Amino acid sequence: MIQIKNLSHHFELGKKGRKTILPVLKDINMEVRRGEIVSVVGKSGSGKSTLLNLISGFIRPTEGEIWMEGQIVSDLSEAKFADFRLKHIGFIFQSFQLIPSMTAYQNIELPLILKGEEEKKRKEIVVRMMENVGLRDFQDHYPSELSGGQQQRVSIARALVLEPTLILADEPTGSLDSETESEILEIIQKLNQELGITFLIITHDEEVAQIGDRTISIRDGRIMEGANAV
Ligand SMILES: Nc1ncnc2c1ncn2[C@@H]1O[C@H](COP(=O)(O)OP(=O)(O)O)[C@@H](O)[C@H]1O
Ligand SMILES: [Mg+2]
C-alpha cells in the first residue's frame, strides 16, 4: 500500500544568504501493507507530522521515494497528487477540521458534492457512513452542538464517503478524553475489519499506538531499529 524508501527531509530556515538547514527525517524505510493498521509513535517534534505531510503529498521529500498503489507518488505534480489523494486517501485530524456553518450531514456530504455526485446517491452514501460511525441521530447538529467525540465521528464519516483505501490520521484522539478516545479507536478498528480500510495512525501516545497491528517508533527523525515488530 505504502512503501517508503530512503526518505529524508529537511526544512530551510531563514532568509537568502543566511539559510540554516533543519534536518527532520533521516533515511526512513518503512512499509504499510493493505489491510493493516500501522501506528507511528514518537515524541512531539520527532517528525511524525512531517512524515504524514510527505505521504499526503502536501510537501515533497528532499531525498528518497514514496510509493503508493504501485507507483512513485513523491515526484507527482501538485495537481496529479491532488487527484491521487481524492481517489485513494481519507484524512482524520486532531482538530476535526469541520466547517462550523454546516450541519453534521452537510459536512459529511461535502466531498460528494465537490465530486459531482447526484443527490440520491449522495444521500445513500452519507446515511450509510453515518451509520458506520453511529451518528444517525445527530445529522442536523452543527459542530458546536456536538461533543468532541461526536465531531471526530463526523470527520471520520467525511473521510469515508469517497471510499478511500487508506486513511491517514494525525493524532486522531489528541483532543479527546480517554473514554471518548477508546470509542474512536474502536470505530477505527471496526472500519479496518469490516471495510478493509488501511490505517496509518500518527500519535505521541504509546497507549493509542497499541491499536496498531504494528508500531513503528520514531525518534529525532529516525526509525528506531529493533522496536518494530514486522
Ligand atoms: N514547515 C516547516 N518549516 C520549518 N520547520 C518545520 C516545519 N514543519 C515542521 N518543522 C519542524 O520539524 C520538526 C518536526 O516537526 P513535526 O513533524 O511537526 O513533529 P511531530 O509531529 O512529531 O511533533 C520540528 O522541529 C518542527 O519545528
Ligand atoms: Mg505532529
PDB file of C-alpha atoms and ligand atoms in Angstrom:
ATOM      1  CA  MET A   1       0.000   0.000   0.000  1.00  0.00           C
ATOM      2  CA  ILE A   2       2.749   2.437   1.042  1.00  0.00           C
ATOM      3  CA  GLN A   3       6.478   1.890   0.580  1.00  0.00           C
ATOM      4  CA  ILE A   4       8.924   4.477   1.796  1.00  0.00           C
ATOM      5  CA  LYS A   5      12.480   4.166   0.542  1.00  0.00           C
ATOM      6  CA  ASN A   6      15.471   6.061   1.941  1.00  0.00           C
ATOM      7  CA  LEU A   7      13.333   9.079   2.707  1.00  0.00           C
ATOM      8  CA  SER A   8      14.996  12.157   4.168  1.00  0.00           C
ATOM      9  CA  HIS A   9      13.603  15.606   4.637  1.00  0.00           C
ATOM     10  CA  HIS A  10      14.967  18.913   5.812  1.00  0.00           C
ATOM     11  CA  PHE A  11      13.478  22.382   6.064  1.00  0.00           C
ATOM     12  CA  GLU A  12      15.377  25.512   5.107  1.00  0.00           C
ATOM     13  CA  LEU A  13      15.014  28.276   7.614  1.00  0.00           C
ATOM     14  CA  GLY A  14      15.979  31.931   7.440  1.00  0.00           C
ATOM     15  CA  LYS A  15      16.469  34.337   4.580  1.00  0.00           C
ATOM     16  CA  LYS A  16      18.576  34.025   1.461  1.00  0.00           C
ATOM     17  CA  GLY A  17      22.264  34.148   2.182  1.00  0.00           C
ATOM     18  CA  ARG A  18      21.708  33.204   5.826  1.00  0.00           C
ATOM     19  CA  LYS A  19      19.946  29.903   5.428  1.00  0.00           C
ATOM     20  CA  THR A  20      20.075  27.213   8.039  1.00  0.00           C
ATOM     21  CA  ILE A  21      19.104  23.649   7.363  1.00  0.00           C
ATOM     22  CA  LEU A  22      16.873  21.811   9.812  1.00  0.00           C
ATOM     23  CA  PRO A  23      17.111  18.066   9.188  1.00  0.00           C
ATOM     24  CA  VAL A  24      13.825  16.468  10.272  1.00  0.00           C
ATOM     25  CA  LEU A  25      13.591  12.980   8.752  1.00  0.00           C
ATOM     26  CA  LYS A  26      16.645  10.806   8.227  1.00  0.00           C
ATOM     27  CA  ASP A  27      16.734   7.777   5.961  1.00  0.00           C
ATOM     28  CA  ILE A  28      13.260   6.431   6.670  1.00  0.00           C
ATOM     29  CA  ASN A  29      12.437   2.986   5.276  1.00  0.00           C
ATOM     30  CA  MET A  30       9.039   1.562   6.079  1.00  0.00           C
ATOM     31  CA  GLU A  31       6.077  -0.215   4.584  1.00  0.00           C
ATOM     32  CA  VAL A  32       2.353  -0.283   5.232  1.00  0.00           C
ATOM     33  CA  ARG A  33       0.576  -3.290   3.786  1.00  0.00           C
ATOM     34  CA  ARG A  34      -3.013  -3.366   2.573  1.00  0.00           C
ATOM     35  CA  GLY A  35      -5.487  -4.033   5.378  1.00  0.00           C
ATOM     36  CA  GLU A  36      -3.105  -3.162   8.217  1.00  0.00           C
ATOM     37  CA  ILE A  37      -3.384  -0.635  10.991  1.00  0.00           C
ATOM     38  CA  VAL A  38       0.105   0.781  11.489  1.00  0.00           C
ATOM     39  CA  SER A  39       0.962   3.230  14.264  1.00  0.00           C
ATOM     40  CA  VAL A  40       3.855   5.639  14.110  1.00  0.00           C
ATOM     41  CA  VAL A  41       4.728   6.727  17.626  1.00  0.00           C
ATOM     42  CA  GLY A  42       7.220   9.332  18.765  1.00  0.00           C
ATOM     43  CA  LYS A  43       7.607  12.363  20.969  1.00  0.00           C
ATOM     44  CA  SER A  44       6.492  15.816  19.940  1.00  0.00           C
ATOM     45  CA  GLY A  45       8.963  17.241  17.412  1.00  0.00           C
ATOM     46  CA  SER A  46      10.250  13.847  16.265  1.00  0.00           C
ATOM     47  CA  GLY A  47       8.999  14.407  12.709  1.00  0.00           C
ATOM     48  CA  LYS A  48       5.699  12.488  12.660  1.00  0.00           C
ATOM     49  CA  SER A  49       3.543  15.184  11.071  1.00  0.00           C
ATOM     50  CA  THR A  50       6.252  15.896   8.523  1.00  0.00           C
ATOM     51  CA  LEU A  51       6.212  12.206   7.575  1.00  0.00           C
ATOM     52  CA  LEU A  52       2.432  12.330   7.176  1.00  0.00           C
ATOM     53  CA  ASN A  53       2.613  15.530   5.116  1.00  0.00           C
ATOM     54  CA  LEU A  54       5.094  13.821   2.794  1.00  0.00           C
ATOM     55  CA  ILE A  55       2.884  10.748   2.391  1.00  0.00           C
ATOM     56  CA  SER A  56      -0.099  13.032   1.798  1.00  0.00           C
ATOM     57  CA  GLY A  57       1.806  14.929  -0.878  1.00  0.00           C
ATOM     58  CA  PHE A  58       1.491  18.326   0.784  1.00  0.00           C
ATOM     59  CA  ILE A  59       5.282  18.601   0.697  1.00  0.00           C
ATOM     60  CA  ARG A  60       7.918  16.830  -1.409  1.00  0.00           C
ATOM     61  CA  PRO A  61      10.853  14.986   0.163  1.00  0.00           C
ATOM     62  CA  THR A  62      14.400  16.294  -0.015  1.00  0.00           C
ATOM     63  CA  GLU A  63      15.571  12.742  -0.752  1.00  0.00           C
ATOM     64  CA  GLY A  64      14.096   9.308  -1.277  1.00  0.00           C
ATOM     65  CA  GLU A  65      10.890   7.864  -2.676  1.00  0.00           C
ATOM     66  CA  ILE A  66       7.328   7.206  -1.599  1.00  0.00           C
ATOM     67  CA  TRP A  67       5.396   4.532  -3.482  1.00  0.00           C
ATOM     68  CA  MET A  68       1.650   4.013  -3.261  1.00  0.00           C
ATOM     69  CA  GLU A  69      -0.625   1.743  -5.265  1.00  0.00           C
ATOM     70  CA  GLY A  70       2.393   0.525  -7.232  1.00  0.00           C
ATOM     71  CA  GLN A  71       3.618   3.927  -8.411  1.00  0.00           C
ATOM     72  CA  ILE A  72       6.089   6.555  -7.235  1.00  0.00           C
ATOM     73  CA  VAL A  73       3.989   9.395  -5.886  1.00  0.00           C
ATOM     74  CA  SER A  74       6.709  11.529  -4.323  1.00  0.00           C
ATOM     75  CA  ASP A  75       7.532  13.176  -7.640  1.00  0.00           C
ATOM     76  CA  LEU A  76       3.958  13.763  -8.840  1.00  0.00           C
ATOM     77  CA  SER A  77       2.948  17.334  -9.655  1.00  0.00           C
ATOM     78  CA  GLU A  78       0.634  19.067  -7.181  1.00  0.00           C
ATOM     79  CA  ALA A  79      -2.357  18.593  -9.461  1.00  0.00           C
ATOM     80  CA  LYS A  80      -1.651  14.896 -10.025  1.00  0.00           C
ATOM     81  CA  PHE A  81      -1.101  14.325  -6.314  1.00  0.00           C
ATOM     82  CA  ALA A  82      -4.376  16.106  -5.569  1.00  0.00           C
ATOM     83  CA  ASP A  83      -6.144  13.672  -7.910  1.00  0.00           C
ATOM     84  CA  PHE A  84      -4.396  10.735  -6.287  1.00  0.00           C
ATOM     85  CA  ARG A  85      -5.423  11.933  -2.801  1.00  0.00           C
ATOM     86  CA  LEU A  86      -9.058  12.302  -3.809  1.00  0.00           C
ATOM     87  CA  LYS A  87      -9.177   8.785  -5.223  1.00  0.00           C
ATOM     88  CA  HIS A  88      -7.257   6.927  -2.550  1.00  0.00           C
ATOM     89  CA  ILE A  89      -6.760   8.764   0.751  1.00  0.00           C
ATOM     90  CA  GLY A  90      -9.030   9.911   3.569  1.00  0.00           C
ATOM     91  CA  PHE A  91      -7.851  12.181   6.380  1.00  0.00           C
ATOM     92  CA  ILE A  92      -8.598  12.476  10.083  1.00  0.00           C
ATOM     93  CA  PHE A  93      -7.117  15.352  12.067  1.00  0.00           C
ATOM     94  CA  GLN A  94      -6.673  16.070  15.765  1.00  0.00           C
ATOM     95  CA  SER A  95      -8.693  19.269  15.378  1.00  0.00           C
ATOM     96  CA  PHE A  96     -11.536  17.639  13.343  1.00  0.00           C
ATOM     97  CA  GLN A  97     -11.465  20.427  10.687  1.00  0.00           C
ATOM     98  CA  LEU A  98     -15.240  20.582  10.312  1.00  0.00           C
ATOM     99  CA  ILE A  99     -16.982  23.542   8.709  1.00  0.00           C
ATOM    100  CA  PRO A 100     -18.801  25.328  11.581  1.00  0.00           C
ATOM    101  CA  SER A 101     -21.647  26.708   9.447  1.00  0.00           C
ATOM    102  CA  MET A 102     -22.597  23.274   8.121  1.00  0.00           C
ATOM    103  CA  THR A 103     -24.525  20.523   9.904  1.00  0.00           C
ATOM    104  CA  ALA A 104     -23.019  17.087  10.516  1.00  0.00           C
ATOM    105  CA  TYR A 105     -24.863  15.817   7.447  1.00  0.00           C
ATOM    106  CA  GLN A 106     -23.657  18.677   5.258  1.00  0.00           C
ATOM    107  CA  ASN A 107     -20.055  18.280   6.404  1.00  0.00           C
ATOM    108  CA  ILE A 108     -20.110  14.601   5.509  1.00  0.00           C
ATOM    109  CA  GLU A 109     -21.837  15.273   2.189  1.00  0.00           C
ATOM    110  CA  LEU A 110     -19.397  17.978   1.050  1.00  0.00           C
ATOM    111  CA  PRO A 111     -16.737  15.777  -0.614  1.00  0.00           C
ATOM    112  CA  LEU A 112     -19.519  14.102  -2.630  1.00  0.00           C
ATOM    113  CA  ILE A 113     -20.849  17.477  -3.803  1.00  0.00           C
ATOM    114  CA  LEU A 114     -17.335  18.502  -4.835  1.00  0.00           C
ATOM    115  CA  LYS A 115     -17.023  15.224  -6.721  1.00  0.00           C
ATOM    116  CA  GLY A 116     -20.296  15.973  -8.565  1.00  0.00           C
ATOM    117  CA  GLU A 117     -22.271  13.018  -7.213  1.00  0.00           C
ATOM    118  CA  GLU A 118     -26.032  13.288  -7.725  1.00  0.00           C
ATOM    119  CA  GLU A 119     -28.286  13.894  -4.726  1.00  0.00           C
ATOM    120  CA  LYS A 120     -29.899  10.479  -4.374  1.00  0.00           C
ATOM    121  CA  LYS A 121     -26.544   8.712  -4.430  1.00  0.00           C
ATOM    122  CA  ARG A 122     -25.092  11.298  -2.021  1.00  0.00           C
ATOM    123  CA  LYS A 123     -27.843  10.682   0.470  1.00  0.00           C
ATOM    124  CA  GLU A 124     -27.458   6.916   0.267  1.00  0.00           C
ATOM    125  CA  ILE A 125     -23.701   7.151   0.939  1.00  0.00           C
ATOM    126  CA  VAL A 126     -23.944   9.789   3.705  1.00  0.00           C
ATOM    127  CA  VAL A 127     -26.590   7.799   5.588  1.00  0.00           C
ATOM    128  CA  ARG A 128     -24.551   4.608   5.299  1.00  0.00           C
ATOM    129  CA  MET A 129     -21.393   6.321   6.577  1.00  0.00           C
ATOM    130  CA  MET A 130     -23.248   7.995   9.454  1.00  0.00           C
ATOM    131  CA  GLU A 131     -24.472   4.554  10.463  1.00  0.00           C
ATOM    132  CA  ASN A 132     -20.917   3.220  10.297  1.00  0.00           C
ATOM    133  CA  VAL A 133     -19.837   5.711  12.952  1.00  0.00           C
ATOM    134  CA  GLY A 134     -23.065   5.720  14.995  1.00  0.00           C
ATOM    135  CA  LEU A 135     -24.181   9.264  14.165  1.00  0.00           C
ATOM    136  CA  ARG A 136     -27.673   8.935  12.669  1.00  0.00           C
ATOM    137  CA  ASP A 137     -29.366  10.882  15.495  1.00  0.00           C
ATOM    138  CA  PHE A 138     -27.064  13.871  15.160  1.00  0.00           C
ATOM    139  CA  GLN A 139     -27.242  14.610  11.456  1.00  0.00           C
ATOM    140  CA  ASP A 140     -28.813  18.061  11.864  1.00  0.00           C
ATOM    141  CA  HIS A 141     -26.468  19.234  14.611  1.00  0.00           C
ATOM    142  CA  TYR A 142     -23.841  21.862  13.913  1.00  0.00           C
ATOM    143  CA  PRO A 143     -20.275  21.101  15.095  1.00  0.00           C
ATOM    144  CA  SER A 144     -20.708  23.482  18.060  1.00  0.00           C
ATOM    145  CA  GLU A 145     -23.675  21.360  19.161  1.00  0.00           C
ATOM    146  CA  LEU A 146     -21.616  18.154  19.232  1.00  0.00           C
ATOM    147  CA  SER A 147     -19.138  16.737  21.746  1.00  0.00           C
ATOM    148  CA  GLY A 148     -15.504  16.277  20.719  1.00  0.00           C
ATOM    149  CA  GLY A 149     -16.068  12.568  20.168  1.00  0.00           C
ATOM    150  CA  GLN A 150     -19.139  13.217  18.022  1.00  0.00           C
ATOM    151  CA  GLN A 151     -17.232  15.797  15.976  1.00  0.00           C
ATOM    152  CA  GLN A 152     -14.477  13.267  15.387  1.00  0.00           C
ATOM    153  CA  ARG A 153     -17.117  10.752  14.230  1.00  0.00           C
ATOM    154  CA  VAL A 154     -18.388  13.305  11.725  1.00  0.00           C
ATOM    155  CA  SER A 155     -14.867  13.815  10.458  1.00  0.00           C
ATOM    156  CA  ILE A 156     -14.343  10.040  10.159  1.00  0.00           C
ATOM    157  CA  ALA A 157     -17.601   9.696   8.203  1.00  0.00           C
ATOM    158  CA  ARG A 158     -16.466  12.548   5.960  1.00  0.00           C
ATOM    159  CA  ALA A 159     -13.134  10.765   5.420  1.00  0.00           C
ATOM    160  CA  LEU A 160     -15.070   7.671   4.301  1.00  0.00           C
ATOM    161  CA  VAL A 161     -17.536   8.998   1.740  1.00  0.00           C
ATOM    162  CA  LEU A 162     -15.205   8.859  -1.250  1.00  0.00           C
ATOM    163  CA  GLU A 163     -14.366   5.262  -0.310  1.00  0.00           C
ATOM    164  CA  PRO A 164     -10.621   5.608   0.275  1.00  0.00           C
ATOM    165  CA  THR A 165      -8.447   2.517   0.594  1.00  0.00           C
ATOM    166  CA  LEU A 166      -6.167   4.333   3.058  1.00  0.00           C
ATOM    167  CA  ILE A 167      -6.900   6.676   5.944  1.00  0.00           C
ATOM    168  CA  LEU A 168      -4.143   8.849   7.385  1.00  0.00           C
ATOM    169  CA  ALA A 169      -4.773  10.034  10.927  1.00  0.00           C
ATOM    170  CA  ASP A 170      -2.615  12.619  12.718  1.00  0.00           C
ATOM    171  CA  GLU A 171      -3.201  12.404  16.491  1.00  0.00           C
ATOM    172  CA  PRO A 172      -6.865  11.405  15.936  1.00  0.00           C
ATOM    173  CA  THR A 173      -7.613  11.254  19.664  1.00  0.00           C
ATOM    174  CA  GLY A 174      -5.314  14.086  20.724  1.00  0.00           C
ATOM    175  CA  SER A 175      -8.213  16.377  21.631  1.00  0.00           C
ATOM    176  CA  LEU A 176     -10.372  13.767  23.350  1.00  0.00           C
ATOM    177  CA  ASP A 177     -10.792  12.478  26.905  1.00  0.00           C
ATOM    178  CA  SER A 178      -9.778   8.877  27.499  1.00  0.00           C
ATOM    179  CA  GLU A 179     -13.273   7.379  27.354  1.00  0.00           C
ATOM    180  CA  THR A 180     -14.033   9.085  24.038  1.00  0.00           C
ATOM    181  CA  GLU A 181     -10.579   8.094  22.848  1.00  0.00           C
ATOM    182  CA  SER A 182     -11.469   4.409  23.271  1.00  0.00           C
ATOM    183  CA  GLU A 183     -14.722   4.900  21.330  1.00  0.00           C
ATOM    184  CA  ILE A 184     -12.891   6.461  18.397  1.00  0.00           C
ATOM    185  CA  LEU A 185     -10.218   3.742  18.430  1.00  0.00           C
ATOM    186  CA  GLU A 186     -12.969   1.108  18.397  1.00  0.00           C
ATOM    187  CA  ILE A 187     -14.530   2.752  15.350  1.00  0.00           C
ATOM    188  CA  ILE A 188     -11.160   2.719  13.594  1.00  0.00           C
ATOM    189  CA  GLN A 189     -10.780  -0.997  14.342  1.00  0.00           C
ATOM    190  CA  LYS A 190     -14.295  -1.716  13.123  1.00  0.00           C
ATOM    191  CA  LEU A 191     -13.742   0.148   9.850  1.00  0.00           C
ATOM    192  CA  ASN A 192     -10.478  -1.721   9.373  1.00  0.00           C
ATOM    193  CA  GLN A 193     -12.128  -5.095   9.938  1.00  0.00           C
ATOM    194  CA  GLU A 194     -15.455  -4.535   8.185  1.00  0.00           C
ATOM    195  CA  LEU A 195     -14.454  -2.314   5.269  1.00  0.00           C
ATOM    196  CA  GLY A 196     -10.826  -3.426   4.971  1.00  0.00           C
ATOM    197  CA  ILE A 197      -9.554   0.156   5.142  1.00  0.00           C
ATOM    198  CA  THR A 198      -5.817   0.520   5.808  1.00  0.00           C
ATOM    199  CA  PHE A 199      -4.922   2.994   8.550  1.00  0.00           C
ATOM    200  CA  LEU A 200      -1.710   4.844   9.280  1.00  0.00           C
ATOM    201  CA  ILE A 201      -2.035   6.479  12.673  1.00  0.00           C
ATOM    202  CA  ILE A 202       0.425   9.017  13.996  1.00  0.00           C
ATOM    203  CA  THR A 203       0.488   9.526  17.747  1.00  0.00           C
ATOM    204  CA  HIS A 204       2.734  10.636  20.603  1.00  0.00           C
ATOM    205  CA  ASP A 205       0.725   8.358  22.921  1.00  0.00           C
ATOM    206  CA  GLU A 206       2.095   4.824  23.437  1.00  0.00           C
ATOM    207  CA  GLU A 207      -1.350   3.639  24.543  1.00  0.00           C
ATOM    208  CA  VAL A 208      -3.078   4.876  21.388  1.00  0.00           C
ATOM    209  CA  ALA A 209      -0.296   3.250  19.357  1.00  0.00           C
ATOM    210  CA  GLN A 210      -1.388  -0.125  20.770  1.00  0.00           C
ATOM    211  CA  ILE A 211      -4.294  -0.119  18.326  1.00  0.00           C
ATOM    212  CA  GLY A 212      -1.824  -0.853  15.529  1.00  0.00           C
ATOM    213  CA  ASP A 213      -1.110  -4.317  14.179  1.00  0.00           C
ATOM    214  CA  ARG A 214       2.412  -2.894  14.182  1.00  0.00           C
ATOM    215  CA  THR A 215       4.050   0.086  15.817  1.00  0.00           C
ATOM    216  CA  ILE A 216       6.903   1.991  14.251  1.00  0.00           C
ATOM    217  CA  SER A 217       8.842   4.159  16.700  1.00  0.00           C
ATOM    218  CA  ILE A 218      10.446   7.348  15.516  1.00  0.00           C
ATOM    219  CA  ARG A 219      12.972   9.400  17.446  1.00  0.00           C
ATOM    220  CA  ASP A 220      14.690  12.555  16.205  1.00  0.00           C
ATOM    221  CA  GLY A 221      13.589  11.756  12.672  1.00  0.00           C
ATOM    222  CA  ARG A 222      14.884   8.205  12.625  1.00  0.00           C
ATOM    223  CA  ILE A 223      13.067   4.895  12.865  1.00  0.00           C
ATOM    224  CA  MET A 224      14.233   3.010  15.945  1.00  0.00           C
ATOM    225  CA  GLU A 225      15.515  -0.348  14.753  1.00  0.00           C
ATOM    226  CA  GLY A 226      14.519  -3.342  16.790  1.00  0.00           C
ATOM    227  CA  ALA A 227      11.454  -1.646  18.209  1.00  0.00           C
ATOM    228  CA  ASN A 228       9.427  -2.544  15.144  1.00  0.00           C
ATOM    229  CA  ALA A 229       7.865  -5.938  15.024  1.00  0.00           C
ATOM    230  CA  VAL A 230       7.166  -6.626  11.345  1.00  0.00           C
TER     231      VAL A 230
HETATM  232  N1  LIG B   1       7.138  23.841   7.597  1.00  0.00           N
HETATM  233  C1  LIG B   1       8.135  23.766   8.470  1.00  0.00           C
HETATM  234  N2  LIG B   1       9.178  24.622   8.397  1.00  0.00           N
HETATM  235  C2  LIG B   1      10.210  24.537   9.262  1.00  0.00           C
HETATM  236  N3  LIG B   1      10.310  23.614  10.247  1.00  0.00           N
HETATM  237  C3  LIG B   1       9.289  22.745  10.391  1.00  0.00           C
HETATM  238  C4  LIG B   1       8.164  22.771   9.505  1.00  0.00           C
HETATM  239  N4  LIG B   1       7.316  21.777   9.886  1.00  0.00           N
HETATM  240  C5  LIG B   1       7.897  21.165  10.932  1.00  0.00           C
HETATM  241  N5  LIG B   1       9.077  21.728  11.248  1.00  0.00           N
HETATM  242  C6  LIG B   1       9.999  21.303  12.307  1.00  0.00           C
HETATM  243  O1  LIG B   1      10.261  19.922  12.116  1.00  0.00           O
HETATM  244  C7  LIG B   1      10.380  19.233  13.348  1.00  0.00           C
HETATM  245  C8  LIG B   1       9.396  18.084  13.394  1.00  0.00           C
HETATM  246  O2  LIG B   1       8.064  18.589  13.401  1.00  0.00           O
HETATM  247  P1  LIG B   1       6.781  17.661  13.248  1.00  0.00           P
HETATM  248  O3  LIG B   1       6.926  16.827  12.038  1.00  0.00           O
HETATM  249  O4  LIG B   1       5.581  18.546  13.331  1.00  0.00           O
HETATM  250  O5  LIG B   1       6.894  16.746  14.548  1.00  0.00           O
HETATM  251  P2  LIG B   1       5.778  15.932  15.356  1.00  0.00           P
HETATM  252  O6  LIG B   1       4.560  15.840  14.525  1.00  0.00           O
HETATM  253  O7  LIG B   1       6.426  14.626  15.640  1.00  0.00           O
HETATM  254  O8  LIG B   1       5.545  16.703  16.616  1.00  0.00           O
HETATM  255  C9  LIG B   1      10.137  20.284  14.431  1.00  0.00           C
HETATM  256  O9  LIG B   1      11.402  20.717  14.877  1.00  0.00           O
HETATM  257  C10 LIG B   1       9.417  21.385  13.700  1.00  0.00           C
HETATM  258  O10 LIG B   1       9.657  22.623  14.290  1.00  0.00           O
HETATM  259 MG    MG B   2       2.585  16.373  14.885  1.00  0.00          MG
END
